[in-house]
mmCIF file of C-alpha atoms in Angstrom:
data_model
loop_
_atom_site.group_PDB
_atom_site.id
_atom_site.type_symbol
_atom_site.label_atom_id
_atom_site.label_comp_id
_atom_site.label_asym_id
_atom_site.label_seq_id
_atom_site.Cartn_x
_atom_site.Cartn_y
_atom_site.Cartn_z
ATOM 1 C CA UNK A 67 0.000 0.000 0.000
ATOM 2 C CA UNK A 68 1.416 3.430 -1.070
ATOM 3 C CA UNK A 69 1.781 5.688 2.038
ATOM 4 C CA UNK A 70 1.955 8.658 0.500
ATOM 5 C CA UNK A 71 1.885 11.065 3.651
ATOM 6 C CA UNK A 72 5.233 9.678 4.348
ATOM 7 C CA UNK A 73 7.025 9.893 1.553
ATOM 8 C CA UNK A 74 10.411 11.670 0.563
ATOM 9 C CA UNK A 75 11.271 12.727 -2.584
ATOM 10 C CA UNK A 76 14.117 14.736 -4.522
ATOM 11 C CA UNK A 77 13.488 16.778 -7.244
ATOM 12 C CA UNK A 78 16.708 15.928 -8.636
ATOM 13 C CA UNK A 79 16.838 18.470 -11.145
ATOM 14 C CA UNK A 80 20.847 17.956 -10.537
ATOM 15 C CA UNK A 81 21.649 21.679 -10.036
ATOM 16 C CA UNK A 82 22.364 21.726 -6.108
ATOM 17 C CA UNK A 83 23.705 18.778 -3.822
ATOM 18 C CA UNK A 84 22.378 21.441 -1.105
ATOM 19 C CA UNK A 85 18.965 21.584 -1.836
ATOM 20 C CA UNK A 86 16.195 20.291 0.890
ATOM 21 C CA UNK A 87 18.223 20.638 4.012
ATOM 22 C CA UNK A 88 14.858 21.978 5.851
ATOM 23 C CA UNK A 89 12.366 19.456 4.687
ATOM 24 C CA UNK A 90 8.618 19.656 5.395
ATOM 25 C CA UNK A 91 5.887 17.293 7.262
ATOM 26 C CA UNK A 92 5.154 15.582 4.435
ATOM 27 C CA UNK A 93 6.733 16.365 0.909
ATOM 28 C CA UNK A 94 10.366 16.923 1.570
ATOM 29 C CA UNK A 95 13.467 17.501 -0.597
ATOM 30 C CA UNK A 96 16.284 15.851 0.772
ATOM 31 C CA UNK A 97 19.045 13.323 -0.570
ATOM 32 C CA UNK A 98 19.897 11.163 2.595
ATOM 33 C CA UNK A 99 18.609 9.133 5.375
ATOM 34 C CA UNK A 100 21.302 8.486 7.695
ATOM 35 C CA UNK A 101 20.062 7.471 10.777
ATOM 36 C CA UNK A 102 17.406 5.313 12.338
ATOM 37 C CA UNK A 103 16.312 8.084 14.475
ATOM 38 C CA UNK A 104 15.811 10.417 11.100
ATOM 39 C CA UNK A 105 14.238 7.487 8.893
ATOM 40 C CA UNK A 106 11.879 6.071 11.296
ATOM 41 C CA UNK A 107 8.316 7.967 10.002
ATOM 42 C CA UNK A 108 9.476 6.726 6.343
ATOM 43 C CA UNK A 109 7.858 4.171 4.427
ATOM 44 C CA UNK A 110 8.558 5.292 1.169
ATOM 45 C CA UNK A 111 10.717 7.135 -0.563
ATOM 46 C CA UNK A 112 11.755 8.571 -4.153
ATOM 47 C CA UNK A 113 14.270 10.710 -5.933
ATOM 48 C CA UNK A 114 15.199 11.463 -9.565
ATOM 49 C CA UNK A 115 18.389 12.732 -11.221
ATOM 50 C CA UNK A 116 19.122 13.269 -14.733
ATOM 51 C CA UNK A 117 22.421 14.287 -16.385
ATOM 52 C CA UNK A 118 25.442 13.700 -18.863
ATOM 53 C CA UNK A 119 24.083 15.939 -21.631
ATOM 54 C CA UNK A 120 23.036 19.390 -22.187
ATOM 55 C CA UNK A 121 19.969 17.183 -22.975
ATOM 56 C CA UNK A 122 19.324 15.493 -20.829
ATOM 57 C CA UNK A 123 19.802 18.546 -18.336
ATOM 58 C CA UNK A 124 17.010 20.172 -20.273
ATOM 59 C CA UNK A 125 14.345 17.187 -20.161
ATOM 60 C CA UNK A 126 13.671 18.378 -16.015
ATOM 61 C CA UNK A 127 13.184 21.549 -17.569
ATOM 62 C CA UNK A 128 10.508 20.797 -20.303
ATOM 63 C CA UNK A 129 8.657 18.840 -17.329
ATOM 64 C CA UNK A 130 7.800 15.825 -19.962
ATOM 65 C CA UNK A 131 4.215 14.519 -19.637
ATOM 66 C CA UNK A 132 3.330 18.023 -17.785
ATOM 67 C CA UNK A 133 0.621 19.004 -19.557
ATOM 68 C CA UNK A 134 -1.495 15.761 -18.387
ATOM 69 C CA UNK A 135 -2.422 14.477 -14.974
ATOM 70 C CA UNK A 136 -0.260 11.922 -13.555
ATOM 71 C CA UNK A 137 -2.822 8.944 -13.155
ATOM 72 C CA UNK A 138 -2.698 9.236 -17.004
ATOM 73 C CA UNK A 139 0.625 7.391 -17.487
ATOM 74 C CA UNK A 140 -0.348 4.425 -14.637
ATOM 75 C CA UNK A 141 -1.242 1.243 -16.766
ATOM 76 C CA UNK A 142 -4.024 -0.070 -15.226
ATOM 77 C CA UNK A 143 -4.347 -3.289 -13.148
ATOM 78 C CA UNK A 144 -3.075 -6.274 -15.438
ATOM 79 C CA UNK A 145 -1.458 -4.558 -18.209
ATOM 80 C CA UNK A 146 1.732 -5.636 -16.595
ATOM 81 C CA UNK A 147 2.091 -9.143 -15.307
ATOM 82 C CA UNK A 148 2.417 -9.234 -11.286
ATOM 83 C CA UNK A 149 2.510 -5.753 -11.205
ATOM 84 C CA UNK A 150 0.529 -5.557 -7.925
ATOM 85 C CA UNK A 151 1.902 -8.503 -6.486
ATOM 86 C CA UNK A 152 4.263 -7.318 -3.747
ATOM 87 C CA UNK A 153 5.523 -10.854 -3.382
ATOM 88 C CA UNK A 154 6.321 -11.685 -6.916
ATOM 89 C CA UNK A 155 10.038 -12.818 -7.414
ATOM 90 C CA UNK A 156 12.332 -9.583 -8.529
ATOM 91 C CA UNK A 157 13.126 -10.757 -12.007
ATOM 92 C CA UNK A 158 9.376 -10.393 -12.217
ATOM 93 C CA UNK A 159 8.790 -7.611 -10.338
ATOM 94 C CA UNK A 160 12.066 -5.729 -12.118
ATOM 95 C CA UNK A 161 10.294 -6.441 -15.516
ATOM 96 C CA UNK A 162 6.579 -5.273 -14.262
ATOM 97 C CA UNK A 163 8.257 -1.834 -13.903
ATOM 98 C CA UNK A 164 10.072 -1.925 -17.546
ATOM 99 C CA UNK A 165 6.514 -2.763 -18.488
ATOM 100 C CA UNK A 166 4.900 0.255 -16.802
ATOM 101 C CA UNK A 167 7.510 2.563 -17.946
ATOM 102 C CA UNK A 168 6.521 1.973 -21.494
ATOM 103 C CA UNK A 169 3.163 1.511 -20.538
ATOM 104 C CA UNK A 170 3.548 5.238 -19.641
ATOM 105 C CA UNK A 171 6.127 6.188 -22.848
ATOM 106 C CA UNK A 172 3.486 5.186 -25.047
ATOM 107 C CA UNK A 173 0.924 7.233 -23.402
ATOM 108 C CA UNK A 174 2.916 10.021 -24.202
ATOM 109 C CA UNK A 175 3.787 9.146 -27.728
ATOM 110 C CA UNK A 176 7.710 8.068 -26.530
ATOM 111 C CA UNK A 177 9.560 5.082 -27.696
ATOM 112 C CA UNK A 178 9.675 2.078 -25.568
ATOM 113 C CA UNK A 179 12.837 1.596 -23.672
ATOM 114 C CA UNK A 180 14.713 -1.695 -24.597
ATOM 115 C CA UNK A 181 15.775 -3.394 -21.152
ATOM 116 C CA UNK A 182 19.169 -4.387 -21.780
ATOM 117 C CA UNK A 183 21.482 -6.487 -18.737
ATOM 118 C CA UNK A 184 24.335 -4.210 -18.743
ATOM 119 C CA UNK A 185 21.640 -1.283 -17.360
ATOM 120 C CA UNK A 186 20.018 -3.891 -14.934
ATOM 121 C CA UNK A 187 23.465 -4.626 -13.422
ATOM 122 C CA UNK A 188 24.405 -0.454 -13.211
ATOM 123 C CA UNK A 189 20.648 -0.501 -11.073
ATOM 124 C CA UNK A 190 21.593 -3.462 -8.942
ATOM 125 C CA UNK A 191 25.298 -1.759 -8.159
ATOM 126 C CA UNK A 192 23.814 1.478 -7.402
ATOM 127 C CA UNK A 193 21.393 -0.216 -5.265
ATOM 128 C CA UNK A 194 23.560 -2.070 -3.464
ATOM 129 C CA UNK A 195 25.979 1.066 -2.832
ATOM 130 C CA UNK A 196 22.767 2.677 -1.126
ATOM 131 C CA UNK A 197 22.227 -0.447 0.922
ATOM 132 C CA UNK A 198 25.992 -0.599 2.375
ATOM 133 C CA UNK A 199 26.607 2.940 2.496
ATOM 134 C CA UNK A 200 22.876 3.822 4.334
ATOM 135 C CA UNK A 201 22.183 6.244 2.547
ATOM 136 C CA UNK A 202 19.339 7.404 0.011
ATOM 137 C CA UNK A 203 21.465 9.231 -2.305
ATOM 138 C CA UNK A 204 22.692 9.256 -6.145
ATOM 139 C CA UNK A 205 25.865 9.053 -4.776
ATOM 140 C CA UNK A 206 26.299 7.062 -1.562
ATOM 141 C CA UNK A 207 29.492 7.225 0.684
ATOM 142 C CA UNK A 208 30.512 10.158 -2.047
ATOM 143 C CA UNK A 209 30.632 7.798 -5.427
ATOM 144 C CA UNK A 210 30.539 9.217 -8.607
ATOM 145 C CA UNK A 211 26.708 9.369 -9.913
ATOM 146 C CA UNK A 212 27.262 7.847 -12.890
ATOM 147 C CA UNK A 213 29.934 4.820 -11.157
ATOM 148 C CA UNK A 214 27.820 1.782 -11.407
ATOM 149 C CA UNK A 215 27.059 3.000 -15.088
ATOM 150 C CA UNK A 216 30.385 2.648 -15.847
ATOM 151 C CA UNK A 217 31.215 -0.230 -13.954
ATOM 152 C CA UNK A 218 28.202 -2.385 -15.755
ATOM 153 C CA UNK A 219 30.355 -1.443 -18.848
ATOM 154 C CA UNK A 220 27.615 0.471 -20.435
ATOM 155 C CA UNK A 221 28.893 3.251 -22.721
ATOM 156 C CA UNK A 222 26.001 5.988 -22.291
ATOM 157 C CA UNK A 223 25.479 9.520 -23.787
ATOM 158 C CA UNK A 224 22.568 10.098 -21.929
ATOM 159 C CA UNK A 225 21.836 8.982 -18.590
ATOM 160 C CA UNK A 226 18.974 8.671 -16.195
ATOM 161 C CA UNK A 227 18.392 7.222 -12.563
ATOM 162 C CA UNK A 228 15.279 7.155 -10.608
ATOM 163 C CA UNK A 229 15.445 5.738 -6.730
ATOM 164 C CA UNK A 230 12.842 4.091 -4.624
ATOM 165 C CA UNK A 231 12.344 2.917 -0.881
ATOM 166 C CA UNK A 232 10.055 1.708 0.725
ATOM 167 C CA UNK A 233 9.096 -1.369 3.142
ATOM 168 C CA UNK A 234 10.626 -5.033 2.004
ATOM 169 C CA UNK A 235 7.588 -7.409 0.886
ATOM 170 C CA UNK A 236 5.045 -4.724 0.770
ATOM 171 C CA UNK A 237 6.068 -2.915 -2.232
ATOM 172 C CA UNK A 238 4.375 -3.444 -5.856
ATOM 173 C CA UNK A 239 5.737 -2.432 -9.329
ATOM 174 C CA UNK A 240 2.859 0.011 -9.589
ATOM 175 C CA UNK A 241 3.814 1.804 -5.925
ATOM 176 C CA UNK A 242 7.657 2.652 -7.598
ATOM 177 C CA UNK A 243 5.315 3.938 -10.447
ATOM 178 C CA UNK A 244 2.623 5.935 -8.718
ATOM 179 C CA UNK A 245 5.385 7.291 -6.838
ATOM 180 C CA UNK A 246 7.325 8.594 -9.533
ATOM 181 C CA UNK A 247 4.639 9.484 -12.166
ATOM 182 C CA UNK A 248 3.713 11.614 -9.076
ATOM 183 C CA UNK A 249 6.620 13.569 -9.030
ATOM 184 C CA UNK A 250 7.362 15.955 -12.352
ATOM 185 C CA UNK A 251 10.964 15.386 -12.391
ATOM 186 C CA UNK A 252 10.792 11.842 -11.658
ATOM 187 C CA UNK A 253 8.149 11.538 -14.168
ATOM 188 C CA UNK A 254 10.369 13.576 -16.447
ATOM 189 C CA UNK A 255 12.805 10.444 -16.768
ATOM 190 C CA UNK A 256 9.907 7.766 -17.263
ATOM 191 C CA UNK A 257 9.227 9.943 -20.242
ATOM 192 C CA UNK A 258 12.601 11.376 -21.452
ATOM 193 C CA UNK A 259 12.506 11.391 -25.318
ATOM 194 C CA UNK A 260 16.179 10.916 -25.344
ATOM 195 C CA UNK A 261 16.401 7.477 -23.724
ATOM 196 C CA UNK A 262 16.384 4.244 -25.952
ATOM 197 C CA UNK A 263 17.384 1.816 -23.178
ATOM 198 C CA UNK A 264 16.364 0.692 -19.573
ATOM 199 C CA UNK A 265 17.110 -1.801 -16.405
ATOM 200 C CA UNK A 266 15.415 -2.385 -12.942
ATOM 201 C CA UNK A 267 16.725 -3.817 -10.226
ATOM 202 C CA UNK A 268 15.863 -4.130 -6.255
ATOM 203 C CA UNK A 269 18.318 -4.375 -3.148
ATOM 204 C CA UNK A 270 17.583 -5.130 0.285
ATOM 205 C CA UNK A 271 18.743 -2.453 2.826
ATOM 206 C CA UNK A 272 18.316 -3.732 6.416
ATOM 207 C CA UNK A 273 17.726 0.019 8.512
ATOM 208 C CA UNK A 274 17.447 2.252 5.780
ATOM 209 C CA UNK A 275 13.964 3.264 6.824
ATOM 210 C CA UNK A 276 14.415 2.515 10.571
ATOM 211 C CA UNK A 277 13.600 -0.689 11.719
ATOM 212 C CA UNK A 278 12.637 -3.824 9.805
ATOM 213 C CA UNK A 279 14.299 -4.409 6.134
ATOM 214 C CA UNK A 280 13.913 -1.521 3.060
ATOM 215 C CA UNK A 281 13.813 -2.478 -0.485
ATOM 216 C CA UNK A 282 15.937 0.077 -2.749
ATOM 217 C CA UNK A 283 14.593 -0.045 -6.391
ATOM 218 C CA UNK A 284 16.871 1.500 -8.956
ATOM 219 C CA UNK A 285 15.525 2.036 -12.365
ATOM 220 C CA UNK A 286 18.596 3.425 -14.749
ATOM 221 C CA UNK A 287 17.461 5.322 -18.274
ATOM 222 C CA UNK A 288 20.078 5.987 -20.584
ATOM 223 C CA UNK A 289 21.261 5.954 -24.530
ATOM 224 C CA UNK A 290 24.395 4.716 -25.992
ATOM 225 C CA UNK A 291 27.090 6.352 -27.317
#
């Protein structure tokens, strides 16, 4: 169940790592959860960044799918196989997302994304960093943004990353989506015109969201060179 009155997000528009340092009650703008004492409230959480081109810089600007309310872009129930089953297997669960993301593209007269492994393993690394390092950031324990891009071997000239938390076993394909269609930058990357490939992946993050187990899902955008 998406609990949306605890939910942090990032705009991630890239321009300061500064930004959100005095969040609000219940929409904040922040970049890390450090603590158990600071993550406790959250159940979910979200956060965007786009960057490596001029480009792809400007797509948070133009505010893709803008212009049309965000429920608009949400497949509905059983478009996407197991996409509301939180206890689906994450191969299946990783490829219920890829399916909602161009459930979404297509809405918006986009491409569909091809999911390719080398993206899925640059999701899994960055979503593992998160998990070790404890903290919800692009760039956990101060690693390069685009490192587990790089390290999956995949040559990009555009790249994308969208980040999700929330509670382990109780999360569905179509919470990560809600969430992020929700959110205009977020929802900026699900529809970037620029991107030709995708990959999902989840991680487990015992305490990132206080007690009890977390589930980081990493969804990297991104076109080759």
């Amino acid at each position: 169940m998406l609990d949306r009155a605890s939910r942090i997000t990032d705009s991630g528009d890239g321009l300061s790592p500064d930004q959100g340092k005095d969040p609000g009650r219940h929409s904040c703008t922040v970049r890390t959860v450090t603590s158990a004492t600071a993550a406790a409230p959250v159940r979910l959480a979200a956060t965007a960044t786009i960057l490596a081109s001029l480009a792809a810089f400007l797509l948070v600007g133009q505010a893709d799918g803008a212009s049309r309310a965000w429920s608009a872009y949400l497949a509905p129930a059983g478009a996407c196989k197991a996409s509301d089953d939180p206890a689906a297997a994450p191969a299946v669960q990783a490829r219920a997302i890829s399916c909602l993301v161009n459930w979404a593209r297509v809405q918006d007269r986009r491409g569909r994304l091809t999911q390719r492994p080398a993206l899925r393993r640059a999701a899994a690394l960055k979503g593992q960093e998160v998990a070790s390092c404890g903290q919800f950031s692009h760039t956990p324990c101060g690693t390069d943004v685009t490192a587990a891009v790089r390290a999956a071997g995949y040559r990009y000239s555009t790249f994308g990353e969208n980040l999700f938390a929330g509670t382990w076993g109780q999360v569905t394909a179509r919470d990560v989506l809600t969430a992020w269609l929700q959110s205009p930058s977020h929802r900026a990357n699900v529809l970037g015109p620029s991107f030709r490939d995708v990959g999902a992946a989840p991680a487990r993050a015992p305490g990132l969201l206080g007690d009890g187990d977390a589930v980081v899902w990493t969804v990297t955008f991104a076109s080759p060179r």
